[in-house]
Structure formats: structure tokens, C-alpha cells
mmCIF file with all atom_site columns, C-alpha atoms in Angstrom:
data_model
loop_
_atom_site.group_PDB
_atom_site.id
_atom_site.type_symbol
_atom_site.label_atom_id
_atom_site.label_alt_id
_atom_site.label_comp_id
_atom_site.label_asym_id
_atom_site.label_entity_id
_atom_site.label_seq_id
_atom_site.pdbx_PDB_ins_code
_atom_site.Cartn_x
_atom_site.Cartn_y
_atom_site.Cartn_z
_atom_site.occupancy
_atom_site.B_iso_or_equiv
_atom_site.pdbx_formal_charge
_atom_site.auth_seq_id
_atom_site.auth_comp_id
_atom_site.auth_asym_id
_atom_site.auth_atom_id
_atom_site.pdbx_PDB_model_num
ATOM 1  C CA . UNK N 1 1  ? 77.489 61.586 74.251 1.00 0.00 ? 1  UNK N CA 1
ATOM 2  C CA . UNK N 1 2  ? 75.780 59.673 71.432 1.00 0.00 ? 2  UNK N CA 1
ATOM 3  C CA . UNK N 1 3  ? 73.349 56.898 72.319 1.00 0.00 ? 3  UNK N CA 1
ATOM 4  C CA . UNK N 1 4  ? 72.474 54.106 69.917 1.00 0.00 ? 4  UNK N CA 1
ATOM 5  C CA . UNK N 1 5  ? 69.817 51.482 70.487 1.00 0.00 ? 5  UNK N CA 1
ATOM 6  C CA . UNK N 1 6  ? 70.970 48.295 68.769 1.00 0.00 ? 6  UNK N CA 1
ATOM 7  C CA . UNK N 1 7  ? 68.394 45.588 68.005 1.00 0.00 ? 7  UNK N CA 1
ATOM 8  C CA . UNK N 1 8  ? 70.173 42.259 67.645 1.00 0.00 ? 8  UNK N CA 1
ATOM 9  C CA . UNK N 1 9  ? 69.180 38.920 66.097 1.00 0.00 ? 9  UNK N CA 1
ATOM 10 C CA . UNK N 1 10 ? 71.115 35.972 67.485 1.00 0.00 ? 10 UNK N CA 1
ATOM 11 C CA . UNK N 1 11 ? 71.310 32.208 67.508 1.00 0.00 ? 11 UNK N CA 1
ATOM 12 C CA . UNK N 1 12 ? 68.388 31.493 69.854 1.00 0.00 ? 12 UNK N CA 1
ATOM 13 C CA . UNK N 1 13 ? 70.173 28.680 71.674 1.00 0.00 ? 13 UNK N CA 1
ATOM 14 C CA . UNK N 1 14 ? 73.039 31.010 72.661 1.00 0.00 ? 14 UNK N CA 1
ATOM 15 C CA . UNK N 1 15 ? 71.225 34.174 73.775 1.00 0.00 ? 15 UNK N CA 1
ATOM 16 C CA . UNK N 1 16 ? 72.643 34.275 77.352 1.00 0.00 ? 16 UNK N CA 1
ATOM 17 C CA . UNK N 1 17 ? 76.266 33.775 76.238 1.00 0.00 ? 17 UNK N CA 1
ATOM 18 C CA . UNK N 1 18 ? 75.954 36.292 73.413 1.00 0.00 ? 18 UNK N CA 1
ATOM 19 C CA . UNK N 1 19 ? 74.300 38.832 75.726 1.00 0.00 ? 19 UNK N CA 1
ATOM 20 C CA . UNK N 1 20 ? 77.128 38.480 78.243 1.00 0.00 ? 20 UNK N CA 1
ATOM 21 C CA . UNK N 1 21 ? 79.750 38.924 75.516 1.00 0.00 ? 21 UNK N CA 1
ATOM 22 C CA . UNK N 1 22 ? 78.050 42.078 74.260 1.00 0.00 ? 22 UNK N CA 1
ATOM 23 C CA . UNK N 1 23 ? 77.584 43.458 77.789 1.00 0.00 ? 23 UNK N CA 1
ATOM 24 C CA . UNK N 1 24 ? 81.317 43.051 78.428 1.00 0.00 ? 24 UNK N CA 1
ATOM 25 C CA . UNK N 1 25 ? 82.234 45.372 75.540 1.00 0.00 ? 25 UNK N CA 1
ATOM 26 C CA . UNK N 1 26 ? 83.395 48.914 76.208 1.00 0.00 ? 26 UNK N CA 1
ATOM 27 C CA . UNK N 1 27 ? 80.688 51.494 75.393 1.00 0.00 ? 27 UNK N CA 1
ATOM 28 C CA . UNK N 1 28 ? 77.840 49.005 75.919 1.00 0.00 ? 28 UNK N CA 1
ATOM 29 C CA . UNK N 1 29 ? 75.922 50.162 78.975 1.00 0.00 ? 29 UNK N CA 1
ATOM 30 C CA . UNK N 1 30 ? 73.054 47.638 79.030 1.00 0.00 ? 30 UNK N CA 1
ATOM 31 C CA . UNK N 1 31 ? 71.874 44.539 77.200 1.00 0.00 ? 31 UNK N CA 1
ATOM 32 C CA . UNK N 1 32 ? 68.281 43.323 77.435 1.00 0.00 ? 32 UNK N CA 1
ATOM 33 C CA . UNK N 1 33 ? 66.813 40.028 76.250 1.00 0.00 ? 33 UNK N CA 1
ATOM 34 C CA . UNK N 1 34 ? 63.431 40.789 74.706 1.00 0.00 ? 34 UNK N CA 1
ATOM 35 C CA . UNK N 1 35 ? 60.440 39.241 72.994 1.00 0.00 ? 35 UNK N CA 1
ATOM 36 C CA . UNK N 1 36 ? 59.548 39.964 69.405 1.00 0.00 ? 36 UNK N CA 1
ATOM 37 C CA . UNK N 1 37 ? 61.470 40.091 66.152 1.00 0.00 ? 37 UNK N CA 1
ATOM 38 C CA . UNK N 1 38 ? 64.828 40.668 67.845 1.00 0.00 ? 38 UNK N CA 1
ATOM 39 C CA . UNK N 1 39 ? 66.461 38.670 70.619 1.00 0.00 ? 39 UNK N CA 1
ATOM 40 C CA . UNK N 1 40 ? 68.541 41.363 72.342 1.00 0.00 ? 40 UNK N CA 1
ATOM 41 C CA . UNK N 1 41 ? 68.646 45.131 72.653 1.00 0.00 ? 41 UNK N CA 1
ATOM 42 C CA . UNK N 1 42 ? 71.941 46.822 73.493 1.00 0.00 ? 42 UNK N CA 1
ATOM 43 C CA . UNK N 1 43 ? 72.397 50.416 74.584 1.00 0.00 ? 43 UNK N CA 1
ATOM 44 C CA . UNK N 1 44 ? 75.633 51.795 73.142 1.00 0.00 ? 44 UNK N CA 1
ATOM 45 C CA . UNK N 1 45 ? 77.041 55.140 74.300 1.00 0.00 ? 45 UNK N CA 1
ATOM 46 C CA . UNK N 1 46 ? 80.007 56.723 72.531 1.00 0.00 ? 46 UNK N CA 1
ATOM 47 C CA . UNK N 1 47 ? 81.592 60.186 72.451 1.00 0.00 ? 47 UNK N CA 1
ATOM 48 C CA . UNK N 1 48 ? 81.314 60.668 68.656 1.00 0.00 ? 48 UNK N CA 1
ATOM 49 C CA . UNK N 1 49 ? 79.469 59.181 65.683 1.00 0.00 ? 49 UNK N CA 1
ATOM 50 C CA . UNK N 1 50 ? 82.590 57.602 64.181 1.00 0.00 ? 50 UNK N CA 1
ATOM 51 C CA . UNK N 1 51 ? 82.947 55.485 67.323 1.00 0.00 ? 51 UNK N CA 1
ATOM 52 C CA . UNK N 1 52 ? 79.677 53.695 66.516 1.00 0.00 ? 52 UNK N CA 1
ATOM 53 C CA . UNK N 1 53 ? 81.427 51.919 63.633 1.00 0.00 ? 53 UNK N CA 1
ATOM 54 C CA . UNK N 1 54 ? 84.065 50.577 66.011 1.00 0.00 ? 54 UNK N CA 1
ATOM 55 C CA . UNK N 1 55 ? 81.483 49.214 68.442 1.00 0.00 ? 55 UNK N CA 1
ATOM 56 C CA . UNK N 1 56 ? 78.594 47.954 66.311 1.00 0.00 ? 56 UNK N CA 1
ATOM 57 C CA . UNK N 1 57 ? 79.982 46.470 63.074 1.00 0.00 ? 57 UNK N CA 1
ATOM 58 C CA . UNK N 1 58 ? 83.493 46.369 64.508 1.00 0.00 ? 58 UNK N CA 1
ATOM 59 C CA . UNK N 1 59 ? 82.742 44.369 67.664 1.00 0.00 ? 59 UNK N CA 1
ATOM 60 C CA . UNK N 1 60 ? 79.078 43.480 68.259 1.00 0.00 ? 60 UNK N CA 1
ATOM 61 C CA . UNK N 1 61 ? 78.494 42.081 64.768 1.00 0.00 ? 61 UNK N CA 1
ATOM 62 C CA . UNK N 1 62 ? 81.663 39.992 64.976 1.00 0.00 ? 62 UNK N CA 1
ATOM 63 C CA . UNK N 1 63 ? 80.575 38.077 68.076 1.00 0.00 ? 63 UNK N CA 1
ATOM 64 C CA . UNK N 1 64 ? 79.887 34.469 67.174 1.00 0.00 ? 64 UNK N CA 1
ATOM 65 C CA . UNK N 1 65 ? 76.134 33.883 67.063 1.00 0.00 ? 65 UNK N CA 1
ATOM 66 C CA . UNK N 1 66 ? 75.156 37.464 66.186 1.00 0.00 ? 66 UNK N CA 1
ATOM 67 C CA . UNK N 1 67 ? 73.140 37.131 62.992 1.00 0.00 ? 67 UNK N CA 1
ATOM 68 C CA . UNK N 1 68 ? 72.256 40.774 62.361 1.00 0.00 ? 68 UNK N CA 1
ATOM 69 C CA . UNK N 1 69 ? 71.731 44.200 63.876 1.00 0.00 ? 69 UNK N CA 1
ATOM 70 C CA . UNK N 1 70 ? 69.415 47.168 63.352 1.00 0.00 ? 70 UNK N CA 1
ATOM 71 C CA . UNK N 1 71 ? 70.743 50.401 64.852 1.00 0.00 ? 71 UNK N CA 1
ATOM 72 C CA . UNK N 1 72 ? 68.745 53.446 65.918 1.00 0.00 ? 72 UNK N CA 1
ATOM 73 C CA . UNK N 1 73 ? 70.610 56.607 66.946 1.00 0.00 ? 73 UNK N CA 1
ATOM 74 C CA . UNK N 1 74 ? 68.841 58.661 69.616 1.00 0.00 ? 74 UNK N CA 1
ATOM 75 C CA . UNK N 1 75 ? 68.345 62.380 69.031 1.00 0.00 ? 75 UNK N CA 1
ATOM 76 C CA . UNK N 1 76 ? 67.359 63.293 72.599 1.00 0.00 ? 76 UNK N CA 1
ATOM 77 C CA . UNK N 1 77 ? 66.805 61.689 75.974 1.00 0.00 ? 77 UNK N CA 1
ATOM 78 C CA . UNK N 1 78 ? 63.723 63.115 77.619 1.00 0.00 ? 78 UNK N CA 1
ATOM 79 C CA . UNK N 1 79 ? 63.866 61.319 80.938 1.00 0.00 ? 79 UNK N CA 1
ATOM 80 C CA . UNK N 1 80 ? 66.473 58.871 82.163 1.00 0.00 ? 80 UNK N CA 1
ATOM 81 C CA . UNK N 1 81 ? 64.058 57.653 84.818 1.00 0.00 ? 81 UNK N CA 1
ATOM 82 C CA . UNK N 1 82 ? 61.297 56.887 82.285 1.00 0.00 ? 82 UNK N CA 1
ATOM 83 C CA . UNK N 1 83 ? 63.746 55.010 80.049 1.00 0.00 ? 83 UNK N CA 1
ATOM 84 C CA . UNK N 1 84 ? 64.960 52.848 82.923 1.00 0.00 ? 84 UNK N CA 1
ATOM 85 C CA . UNK N 1 85 ? 61.388 52.195 84.086 1.00 0.00 ? 85 UNK N CA 1
ATOM 86 C CA . UNK N 1 86 ? 60.292 51.139 80.597 1.00 0.00 ? 86 UNK N CA 1
ATOM 87 C CA . UNK N 1 87 ? 63.017 48.514 80.349 1.00 0.00 ? 87 UNK N CA 1
ATOM 88 C CA . UNK N 1 88 ? 62.523 47.299 83.930 1.00 0.00 ? 88 UNK N CA 1
ATOM 89 C CA . UNK N 1 89 ? 58.898 46.199 83.526 1.00 0.00 ? 89 UNK N CA 1
ATOM 90 C CA . UNK N 1 90 ? 58.424 42.841 85.199 1.00 0.00 ? 90 UNK N CA 1
ATOM 91 C CA . UNK N 1 91 ? 61.863 42.772 86.789 1.00 0.00 ? 91 UNK N CA 1
ATOM 92 C CA . UNK N 1 92 ? 60.893 43.440 90.408 1.00 0.00 ? 92 UNK N CA 1
ATOM 93 C CA . UNK N 1 93 ? 63.555 42.318 92.847 1.00 0.00 ? 93 UNK N CA 1
#
């Protein structure tokens, strides 16, 4: 399984709607709204590298309000628990 971390710039006034549209796509496992240079981060998981083209430029980039993406392909996952904890900071139920 190939994991890509996709940093996404969006129309600021439409972040929730854009995030929901991205989250509904096949192969997108999570979408986070974040502070900083980018507005959203999406975790994309696909079986092979060629599938990234179908998901990122083929679908994510075509969603109305997505202004740009910056994709980082993961080499290894060291700890699923640590990754989930890092993205869950401040989201206590």
C-alpha cells in the first residue's frame, strides 16, 4: 500500500465543504483542516504509484475550490499509533 500526504490550498470560505468532498473520495482515508500555509491535509492510500495520478490530479485537484496541492509520498510508517496521536492533538472527545 502506498501512502501519500497531500497538502491542499483551498478557497478559505469553503474549507468545510471542500474537506467533505475530498473525504468522500475513494482512497482518501482522512482529511484534516490545519493551520499554516495549507488549509487541508489529506491522507491518500493506493495499491500502486500509478493510482496516485487518478486520485490527486484526477479527482482532488478537480474539486471546485481546490487551488493547489503539494504531495509527499511516504517511504515507511514507523508507528500507526504515533501518527494518529500526532494528528489528534487538541481533539479530545
